[in-house]
PDB file of C-alpha atoms in Angstrom:
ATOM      1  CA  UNK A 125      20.619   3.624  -1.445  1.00 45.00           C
ATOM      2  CA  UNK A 126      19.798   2.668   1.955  1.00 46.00           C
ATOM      3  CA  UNK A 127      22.633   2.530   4.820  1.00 44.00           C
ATOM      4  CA  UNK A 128      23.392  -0.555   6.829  1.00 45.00           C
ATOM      5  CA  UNK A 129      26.749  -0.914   7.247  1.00 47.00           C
ATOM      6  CA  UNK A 130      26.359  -2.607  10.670  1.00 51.00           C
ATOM      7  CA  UNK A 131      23.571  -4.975   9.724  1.00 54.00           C
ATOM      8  CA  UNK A 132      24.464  -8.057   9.511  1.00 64.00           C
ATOM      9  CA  UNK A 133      21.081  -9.658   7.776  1.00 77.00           C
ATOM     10  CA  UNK A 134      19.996 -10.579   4.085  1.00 89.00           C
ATOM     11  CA  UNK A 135      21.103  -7.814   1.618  1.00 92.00           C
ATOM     12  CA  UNK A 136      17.150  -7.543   1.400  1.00 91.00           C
ATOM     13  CA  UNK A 137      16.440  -5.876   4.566  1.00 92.00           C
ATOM     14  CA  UNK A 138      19.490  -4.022   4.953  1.00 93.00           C
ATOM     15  CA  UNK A 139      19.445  -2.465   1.629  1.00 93.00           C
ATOM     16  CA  UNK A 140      15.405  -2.142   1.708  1.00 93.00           C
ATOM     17  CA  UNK A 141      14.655   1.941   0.896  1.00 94.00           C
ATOM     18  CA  UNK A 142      14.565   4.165   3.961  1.00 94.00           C
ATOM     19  CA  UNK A 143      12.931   6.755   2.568  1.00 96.00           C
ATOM     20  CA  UNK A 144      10.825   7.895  -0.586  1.00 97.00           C
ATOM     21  CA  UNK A 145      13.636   8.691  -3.273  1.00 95.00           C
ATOM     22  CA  UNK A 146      15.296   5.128  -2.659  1.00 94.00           C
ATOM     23  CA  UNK A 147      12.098   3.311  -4.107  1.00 94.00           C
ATOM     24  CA  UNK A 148      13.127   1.988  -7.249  1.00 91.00           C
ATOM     25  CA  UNK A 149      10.912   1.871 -10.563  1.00 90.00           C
ATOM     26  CA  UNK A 150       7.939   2.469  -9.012  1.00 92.00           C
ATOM     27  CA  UNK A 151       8.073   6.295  -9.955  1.00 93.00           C
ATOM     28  CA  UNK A 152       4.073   7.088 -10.442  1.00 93.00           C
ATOM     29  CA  UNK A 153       3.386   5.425  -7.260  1.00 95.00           C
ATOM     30  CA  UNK A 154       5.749   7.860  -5.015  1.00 96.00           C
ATOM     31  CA  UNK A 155       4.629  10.587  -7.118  1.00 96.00           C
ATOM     32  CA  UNK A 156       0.986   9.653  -6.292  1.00 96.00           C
ATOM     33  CA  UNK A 157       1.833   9.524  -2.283  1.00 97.00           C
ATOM     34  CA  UNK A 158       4.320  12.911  -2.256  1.00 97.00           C
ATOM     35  CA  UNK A 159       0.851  14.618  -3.814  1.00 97.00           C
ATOM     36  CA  UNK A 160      -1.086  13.166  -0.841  1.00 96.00           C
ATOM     37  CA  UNK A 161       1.275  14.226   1.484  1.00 96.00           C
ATOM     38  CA  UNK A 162       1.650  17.851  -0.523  1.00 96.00           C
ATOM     39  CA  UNK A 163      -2.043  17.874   0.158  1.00 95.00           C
ATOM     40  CA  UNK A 164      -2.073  16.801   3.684  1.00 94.00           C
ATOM     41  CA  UNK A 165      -4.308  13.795   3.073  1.00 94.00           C
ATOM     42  CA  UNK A 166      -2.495  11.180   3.427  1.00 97.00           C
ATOM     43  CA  UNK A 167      -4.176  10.331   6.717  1.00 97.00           C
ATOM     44  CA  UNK A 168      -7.616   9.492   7.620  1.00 97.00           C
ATOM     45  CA  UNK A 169      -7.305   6.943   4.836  1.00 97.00           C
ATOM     46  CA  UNK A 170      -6.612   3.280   3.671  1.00 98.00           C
ATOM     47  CA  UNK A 171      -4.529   1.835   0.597  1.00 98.00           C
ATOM     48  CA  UNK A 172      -4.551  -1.152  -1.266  1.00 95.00           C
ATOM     49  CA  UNK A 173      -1.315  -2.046  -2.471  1.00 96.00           C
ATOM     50  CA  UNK A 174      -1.444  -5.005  -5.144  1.00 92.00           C
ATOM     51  CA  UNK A 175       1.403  -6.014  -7.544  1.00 88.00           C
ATOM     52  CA  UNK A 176       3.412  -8.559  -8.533  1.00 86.00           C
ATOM     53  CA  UNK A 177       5.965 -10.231  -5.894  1.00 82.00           C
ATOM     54  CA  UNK A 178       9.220  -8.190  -4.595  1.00 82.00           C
ATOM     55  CA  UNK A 179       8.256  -5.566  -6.084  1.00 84.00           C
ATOM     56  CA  UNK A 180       8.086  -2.861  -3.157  1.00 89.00           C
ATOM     57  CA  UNK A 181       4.532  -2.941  -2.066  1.00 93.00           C
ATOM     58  CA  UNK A 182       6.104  -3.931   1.721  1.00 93.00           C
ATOM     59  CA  UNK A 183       8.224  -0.955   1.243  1.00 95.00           C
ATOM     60  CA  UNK A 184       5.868   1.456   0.684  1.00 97.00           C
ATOM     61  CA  UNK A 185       3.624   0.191   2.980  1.00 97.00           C
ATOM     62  CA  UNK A 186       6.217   0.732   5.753  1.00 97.00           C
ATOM     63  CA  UNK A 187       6.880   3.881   4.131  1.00 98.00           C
ATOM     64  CA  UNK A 188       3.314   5.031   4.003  1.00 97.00           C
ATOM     65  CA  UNK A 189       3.411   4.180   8.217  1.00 97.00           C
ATOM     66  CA  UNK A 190       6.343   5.856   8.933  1.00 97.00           C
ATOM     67  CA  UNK A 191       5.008   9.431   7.049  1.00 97.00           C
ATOM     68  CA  UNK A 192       1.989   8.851  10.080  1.00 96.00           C
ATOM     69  CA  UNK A 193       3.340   7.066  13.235  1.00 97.00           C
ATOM     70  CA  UNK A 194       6.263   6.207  14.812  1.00 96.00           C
ATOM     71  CA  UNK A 195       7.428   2.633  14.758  1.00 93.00           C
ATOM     72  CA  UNK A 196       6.307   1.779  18.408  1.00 94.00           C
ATOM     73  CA  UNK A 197       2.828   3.435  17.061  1.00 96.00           C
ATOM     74  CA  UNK A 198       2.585   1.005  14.145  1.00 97.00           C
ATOM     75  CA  UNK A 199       1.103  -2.304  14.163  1.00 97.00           C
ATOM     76  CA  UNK A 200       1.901  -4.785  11.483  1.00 97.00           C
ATOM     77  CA  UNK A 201      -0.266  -7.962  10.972  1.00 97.00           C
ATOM     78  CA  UNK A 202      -1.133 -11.173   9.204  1.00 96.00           C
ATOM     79  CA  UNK A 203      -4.318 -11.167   7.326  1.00 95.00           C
ATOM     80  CA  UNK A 204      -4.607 -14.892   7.874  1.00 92.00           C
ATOM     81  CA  UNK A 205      -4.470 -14.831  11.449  1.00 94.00           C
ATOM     82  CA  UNK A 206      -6.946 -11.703  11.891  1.00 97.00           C
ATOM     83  CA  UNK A 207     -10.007 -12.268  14.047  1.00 97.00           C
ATOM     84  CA  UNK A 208     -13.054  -9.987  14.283  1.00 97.00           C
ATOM     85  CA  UNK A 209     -12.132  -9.632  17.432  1.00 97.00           C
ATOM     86  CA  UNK A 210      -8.476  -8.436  17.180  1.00 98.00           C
ATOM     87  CA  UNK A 211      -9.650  -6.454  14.403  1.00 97.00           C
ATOM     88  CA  UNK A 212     -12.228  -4.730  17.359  1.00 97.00           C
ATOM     89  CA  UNK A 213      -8.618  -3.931  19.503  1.00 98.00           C
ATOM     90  CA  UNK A 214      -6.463  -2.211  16.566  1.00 97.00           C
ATOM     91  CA  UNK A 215     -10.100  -0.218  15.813  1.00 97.00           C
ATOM     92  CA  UNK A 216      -9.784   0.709  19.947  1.00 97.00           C
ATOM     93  CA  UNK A 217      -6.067   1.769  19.729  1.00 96.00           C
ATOM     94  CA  UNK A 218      -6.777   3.821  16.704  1.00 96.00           C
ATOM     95  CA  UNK A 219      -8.610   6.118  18.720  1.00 96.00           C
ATOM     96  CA  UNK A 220      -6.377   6.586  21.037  1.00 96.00           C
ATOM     97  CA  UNK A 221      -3.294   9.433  19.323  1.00 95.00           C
ATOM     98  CA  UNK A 222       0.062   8.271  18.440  1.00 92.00           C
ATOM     99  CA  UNK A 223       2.831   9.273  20.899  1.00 87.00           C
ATOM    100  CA  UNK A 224       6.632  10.251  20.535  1.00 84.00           C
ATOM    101  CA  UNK A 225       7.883  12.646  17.875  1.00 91.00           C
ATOM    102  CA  UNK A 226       4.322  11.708  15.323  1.00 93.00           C
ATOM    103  CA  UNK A 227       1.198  11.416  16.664  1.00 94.00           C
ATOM    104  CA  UNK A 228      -0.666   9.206  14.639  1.00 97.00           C
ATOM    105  CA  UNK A 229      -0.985   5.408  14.167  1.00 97.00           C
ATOM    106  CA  UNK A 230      -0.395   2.775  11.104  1.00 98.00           C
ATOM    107  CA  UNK A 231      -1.999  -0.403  10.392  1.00 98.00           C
ATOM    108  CA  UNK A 232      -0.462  -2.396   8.009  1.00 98.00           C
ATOM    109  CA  UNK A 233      -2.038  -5.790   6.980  1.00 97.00           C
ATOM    110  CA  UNK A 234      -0.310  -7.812   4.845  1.00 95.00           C
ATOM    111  CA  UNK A 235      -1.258 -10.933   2.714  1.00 92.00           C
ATOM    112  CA  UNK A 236      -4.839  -9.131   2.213  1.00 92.00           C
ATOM    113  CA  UNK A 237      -6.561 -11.879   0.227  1.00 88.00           C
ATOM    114  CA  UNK A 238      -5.982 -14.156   3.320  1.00 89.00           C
ATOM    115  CA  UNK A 239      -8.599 -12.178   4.960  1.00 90.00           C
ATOM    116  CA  UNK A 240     -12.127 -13.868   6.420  1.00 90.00           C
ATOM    117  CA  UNK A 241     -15.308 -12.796   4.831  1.00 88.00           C
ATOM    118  CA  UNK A 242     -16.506 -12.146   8.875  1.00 92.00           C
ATOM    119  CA  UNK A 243     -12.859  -9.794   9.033  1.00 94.00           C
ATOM    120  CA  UNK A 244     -13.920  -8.098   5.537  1.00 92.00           C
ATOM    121  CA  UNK A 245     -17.593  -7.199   6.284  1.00 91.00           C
ATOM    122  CA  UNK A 246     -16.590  -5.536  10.112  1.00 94.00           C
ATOM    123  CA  UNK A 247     -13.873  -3.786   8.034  1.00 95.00           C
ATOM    124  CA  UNK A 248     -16.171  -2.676   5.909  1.00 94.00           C
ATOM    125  CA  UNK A 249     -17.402  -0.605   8.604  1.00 95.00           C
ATOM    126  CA  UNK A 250     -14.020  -0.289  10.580  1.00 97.00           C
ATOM    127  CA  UNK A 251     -13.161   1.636   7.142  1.00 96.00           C
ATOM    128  CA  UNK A 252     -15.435   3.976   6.902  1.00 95.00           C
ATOM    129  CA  UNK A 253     -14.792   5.650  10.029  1.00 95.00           C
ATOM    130  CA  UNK A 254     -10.716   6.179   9.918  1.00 97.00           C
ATOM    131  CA  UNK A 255      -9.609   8.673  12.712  1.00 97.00           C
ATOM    132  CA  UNK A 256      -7.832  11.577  11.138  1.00 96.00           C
ATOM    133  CA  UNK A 257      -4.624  10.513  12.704  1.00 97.00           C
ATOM    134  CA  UNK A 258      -4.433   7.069  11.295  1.00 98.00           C
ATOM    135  CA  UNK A 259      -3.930   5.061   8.020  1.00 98.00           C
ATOM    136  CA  UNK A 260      -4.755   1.679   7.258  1.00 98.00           C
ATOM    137  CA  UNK A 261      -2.162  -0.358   4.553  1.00 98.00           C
ATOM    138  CA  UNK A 262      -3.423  -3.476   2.806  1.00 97.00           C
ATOM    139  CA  UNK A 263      -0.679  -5.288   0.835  1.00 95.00           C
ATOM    140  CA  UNK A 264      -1.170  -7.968  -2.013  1.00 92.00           C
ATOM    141  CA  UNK A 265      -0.456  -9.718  -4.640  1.00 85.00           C
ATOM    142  CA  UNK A 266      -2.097  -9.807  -8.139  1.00 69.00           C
ATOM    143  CA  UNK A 267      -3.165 -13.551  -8.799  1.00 64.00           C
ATOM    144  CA  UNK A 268      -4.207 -14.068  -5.020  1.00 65.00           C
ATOM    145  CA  UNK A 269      -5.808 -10.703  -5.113  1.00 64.00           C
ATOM    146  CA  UNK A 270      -7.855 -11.662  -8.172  1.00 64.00           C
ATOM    147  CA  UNK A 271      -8.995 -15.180  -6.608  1.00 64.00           C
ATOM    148  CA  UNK A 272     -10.140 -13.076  -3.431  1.00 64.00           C
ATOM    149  CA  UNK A 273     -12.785 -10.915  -5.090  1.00 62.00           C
ATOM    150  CA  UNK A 274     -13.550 -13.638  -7.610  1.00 62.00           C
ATOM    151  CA  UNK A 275     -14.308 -15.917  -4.421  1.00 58.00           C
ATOM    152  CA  UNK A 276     -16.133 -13.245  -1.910  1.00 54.00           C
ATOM    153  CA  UNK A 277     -19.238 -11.143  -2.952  1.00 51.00           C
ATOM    154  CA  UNK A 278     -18.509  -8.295  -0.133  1.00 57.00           C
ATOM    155  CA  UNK A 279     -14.988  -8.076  -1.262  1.00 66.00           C
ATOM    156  CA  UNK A 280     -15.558  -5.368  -3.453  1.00 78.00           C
ATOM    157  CA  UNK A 281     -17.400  -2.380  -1.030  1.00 88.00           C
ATOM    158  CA  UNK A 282     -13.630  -3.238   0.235  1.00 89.00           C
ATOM    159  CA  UNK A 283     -11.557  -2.147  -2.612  1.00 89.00           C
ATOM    160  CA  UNK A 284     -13.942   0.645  -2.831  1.00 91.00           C
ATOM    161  CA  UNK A 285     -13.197   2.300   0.838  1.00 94.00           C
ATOM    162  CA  UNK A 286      -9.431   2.633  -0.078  1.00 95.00           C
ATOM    163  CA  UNK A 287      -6.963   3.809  -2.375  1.00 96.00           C
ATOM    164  CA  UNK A 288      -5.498   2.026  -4.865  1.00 93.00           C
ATOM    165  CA  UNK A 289      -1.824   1.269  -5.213  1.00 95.00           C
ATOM    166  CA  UNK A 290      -1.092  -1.015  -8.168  1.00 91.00           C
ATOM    167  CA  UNK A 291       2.592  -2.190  -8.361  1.00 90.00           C
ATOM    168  CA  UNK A 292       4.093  -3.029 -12.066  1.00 81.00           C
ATOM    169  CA  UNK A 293       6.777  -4.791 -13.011  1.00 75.00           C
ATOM    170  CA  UNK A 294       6.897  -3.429 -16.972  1.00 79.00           C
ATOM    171  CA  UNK A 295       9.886  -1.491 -17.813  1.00 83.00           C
ATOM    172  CA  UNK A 296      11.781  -2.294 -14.178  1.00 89.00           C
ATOM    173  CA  UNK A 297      14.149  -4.459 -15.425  1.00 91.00           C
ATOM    174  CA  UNK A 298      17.379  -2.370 -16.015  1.00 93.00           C
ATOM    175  CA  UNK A 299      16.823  -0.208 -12.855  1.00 92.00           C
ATOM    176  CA  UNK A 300      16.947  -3.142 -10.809  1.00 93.00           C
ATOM    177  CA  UNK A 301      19.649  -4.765 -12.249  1.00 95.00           C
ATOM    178  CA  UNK A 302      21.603  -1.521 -11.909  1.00 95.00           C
ATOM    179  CA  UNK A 303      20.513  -1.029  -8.445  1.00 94.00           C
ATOM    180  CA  UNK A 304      21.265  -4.781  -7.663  1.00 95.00           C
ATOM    181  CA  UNK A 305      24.799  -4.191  -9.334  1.00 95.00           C
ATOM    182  CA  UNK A 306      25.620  -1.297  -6.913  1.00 95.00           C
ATOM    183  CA  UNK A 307      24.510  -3.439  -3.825  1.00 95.00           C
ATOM    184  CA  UNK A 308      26.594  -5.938  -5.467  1.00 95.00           C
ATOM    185  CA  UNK A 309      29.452  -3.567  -5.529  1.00 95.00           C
ATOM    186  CA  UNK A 310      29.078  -2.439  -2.080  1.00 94.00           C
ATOM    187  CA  UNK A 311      29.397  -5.996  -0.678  1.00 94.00           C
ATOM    188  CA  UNK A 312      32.473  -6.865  -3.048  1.00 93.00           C
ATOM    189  CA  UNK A 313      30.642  -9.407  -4.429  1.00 94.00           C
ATOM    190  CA  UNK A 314      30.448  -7.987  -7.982  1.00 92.00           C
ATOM    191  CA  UNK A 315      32.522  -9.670 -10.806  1.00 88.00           C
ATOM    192  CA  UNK A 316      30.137  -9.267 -13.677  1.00 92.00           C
ATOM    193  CA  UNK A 317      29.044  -6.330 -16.241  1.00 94.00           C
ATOM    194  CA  UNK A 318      25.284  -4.854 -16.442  1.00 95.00           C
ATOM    195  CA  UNK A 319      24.491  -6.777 -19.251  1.00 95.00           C
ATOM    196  CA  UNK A 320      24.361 -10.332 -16.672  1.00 95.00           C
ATOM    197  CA  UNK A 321      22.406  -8.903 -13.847  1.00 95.00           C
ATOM    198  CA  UNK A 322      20.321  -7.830 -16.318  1.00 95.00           C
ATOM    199  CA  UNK A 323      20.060 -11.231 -17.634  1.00 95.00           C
ATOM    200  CA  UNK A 324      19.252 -12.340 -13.910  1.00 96.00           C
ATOM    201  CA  UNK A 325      16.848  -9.774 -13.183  1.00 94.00           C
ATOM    202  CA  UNK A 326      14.972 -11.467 -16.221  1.00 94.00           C
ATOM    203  CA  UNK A 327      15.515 -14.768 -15.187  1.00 94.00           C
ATOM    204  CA  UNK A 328      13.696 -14.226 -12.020  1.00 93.00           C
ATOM    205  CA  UNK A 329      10.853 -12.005 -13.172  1.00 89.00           C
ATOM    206  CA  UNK A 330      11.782  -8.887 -11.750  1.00 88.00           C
ATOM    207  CA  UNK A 331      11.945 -10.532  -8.547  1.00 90.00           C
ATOM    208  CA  UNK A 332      14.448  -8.429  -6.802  1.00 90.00           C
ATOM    209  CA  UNK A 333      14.233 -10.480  -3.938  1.00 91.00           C
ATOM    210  CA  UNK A 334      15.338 -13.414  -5.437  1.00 94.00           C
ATOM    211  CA  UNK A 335      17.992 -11.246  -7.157  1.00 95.00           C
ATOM    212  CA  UNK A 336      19.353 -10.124  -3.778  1.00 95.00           C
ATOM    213  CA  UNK A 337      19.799 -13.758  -2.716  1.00 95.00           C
ATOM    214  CA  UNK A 338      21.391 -14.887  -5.415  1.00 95.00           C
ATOM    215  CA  UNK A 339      24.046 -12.252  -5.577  1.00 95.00           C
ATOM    216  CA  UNK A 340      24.630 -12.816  -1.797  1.00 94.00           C
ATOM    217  CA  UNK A 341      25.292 -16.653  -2.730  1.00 93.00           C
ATOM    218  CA  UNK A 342      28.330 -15.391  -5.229  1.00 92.00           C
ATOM    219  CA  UNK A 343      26.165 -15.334  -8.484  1.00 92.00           C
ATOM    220  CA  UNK A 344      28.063 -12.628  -9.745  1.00 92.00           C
ATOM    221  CA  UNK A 345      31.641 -12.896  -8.617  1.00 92.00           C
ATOM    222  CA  UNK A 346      33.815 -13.252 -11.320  1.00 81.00           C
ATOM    223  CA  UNK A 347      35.005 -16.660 -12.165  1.00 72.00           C
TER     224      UNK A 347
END
């Protein structure tokens, strides 16, 4: 479980996984990325991370980053907000090499179906032409990935150029509850047994997120 004990923000960031064997439930996913990184391809390459909501894909995007660049090396953005011609600048500093203790550079673009259809046909080509030393991280989420390629005709050579990361949230349930009782435990704000963060963790959909929040409100001190 990840380490904060002087962070003083939502129980979401400060118990968000730090490194590969923290990620919870998502087990053929890591095992897909430790046999890229066995392989020594995980660079030179982009992924497509799609799933459901809180269910890691931020994580492991961050993750994927960190294997490849240092955090002063890595550029996070919001698809919305991306411009053909910002999207010409990160293509510039990807040439350049990473520096500090990893020498390579992340791009991580979240809320991918918020892209343009100008932003997704210069990708296109943006994509096909990766520097060795860099990835490029698209995150998701199922329903709004679904209206984007429903919606866009050159969406799809997209999808094609990267690597596909799909998130699930069938059979998660009782390993988040468990891990969200031993955050809960940590915090001494536990009161209940398994059985009701289990019961939460279904209420919200396997929303961990929202599961976070509502132990740090009190839901499960004892009454």
């Amino acid at each position: 479980m990840a380490e904060a004990s002087l962070f003083h923000g939502p129980l979401t960031e400060k118990y968000r996984p730090r490194c590969w064997d923290e990620v919870v439930a998502q087990d053929k996913i890591v095992g897909q990325i430790r046999s890229l990184i066995g392989r020594g391809s995980l660079s030179g390459r982009a992924y497509w991370l799609s799933g459901p909501s809180s269910c890691g894909k931020s994580t492991v995007a961050r993750l994927l980053a960190k294997e490849i660049a240092d955090d002063f090396c890595t550029v996070e953005v919001d698809a919305t907000g991306l411009t053909v011609a910002e999207l010409a600048d990160l293509e510039k500093q990807s040439r350049l090499m990473g520096f500090g203790e990893k020498t390579g550079r992340a791009f991580i673009v979240n809320e991918a179906h918020g892209l343009r259809k100008d932003v997704i046909r210069q990708l296109l080509v943006v994509l096909e032409r990766i520097p060795r030393h860099c990835v490029w991280v698209f995150t998701t989420t199922n329903d709004q990935e679904e209206a984007l390629f429903e919606d866009l005709l050159d969406a799809s050579p997209l999808l094609s150029r990267c690597v596909r990361l799909q998130f699930s949230r069938r059979n998660v349930a009782r390993a988040f509850a468990e891990r969200a009782k031993r955050i809960a435990e940590k915090e001494g704000l536990d009161g209940r047994e398994i059985g009701a963060y289990l019961e939460l963790v279904n209420q919200h959909r396997s929303n961990l997120r929202a599961v976070l929040n509502e132990i740090e409100a009190g839901r499960m001190m004892a009454e």
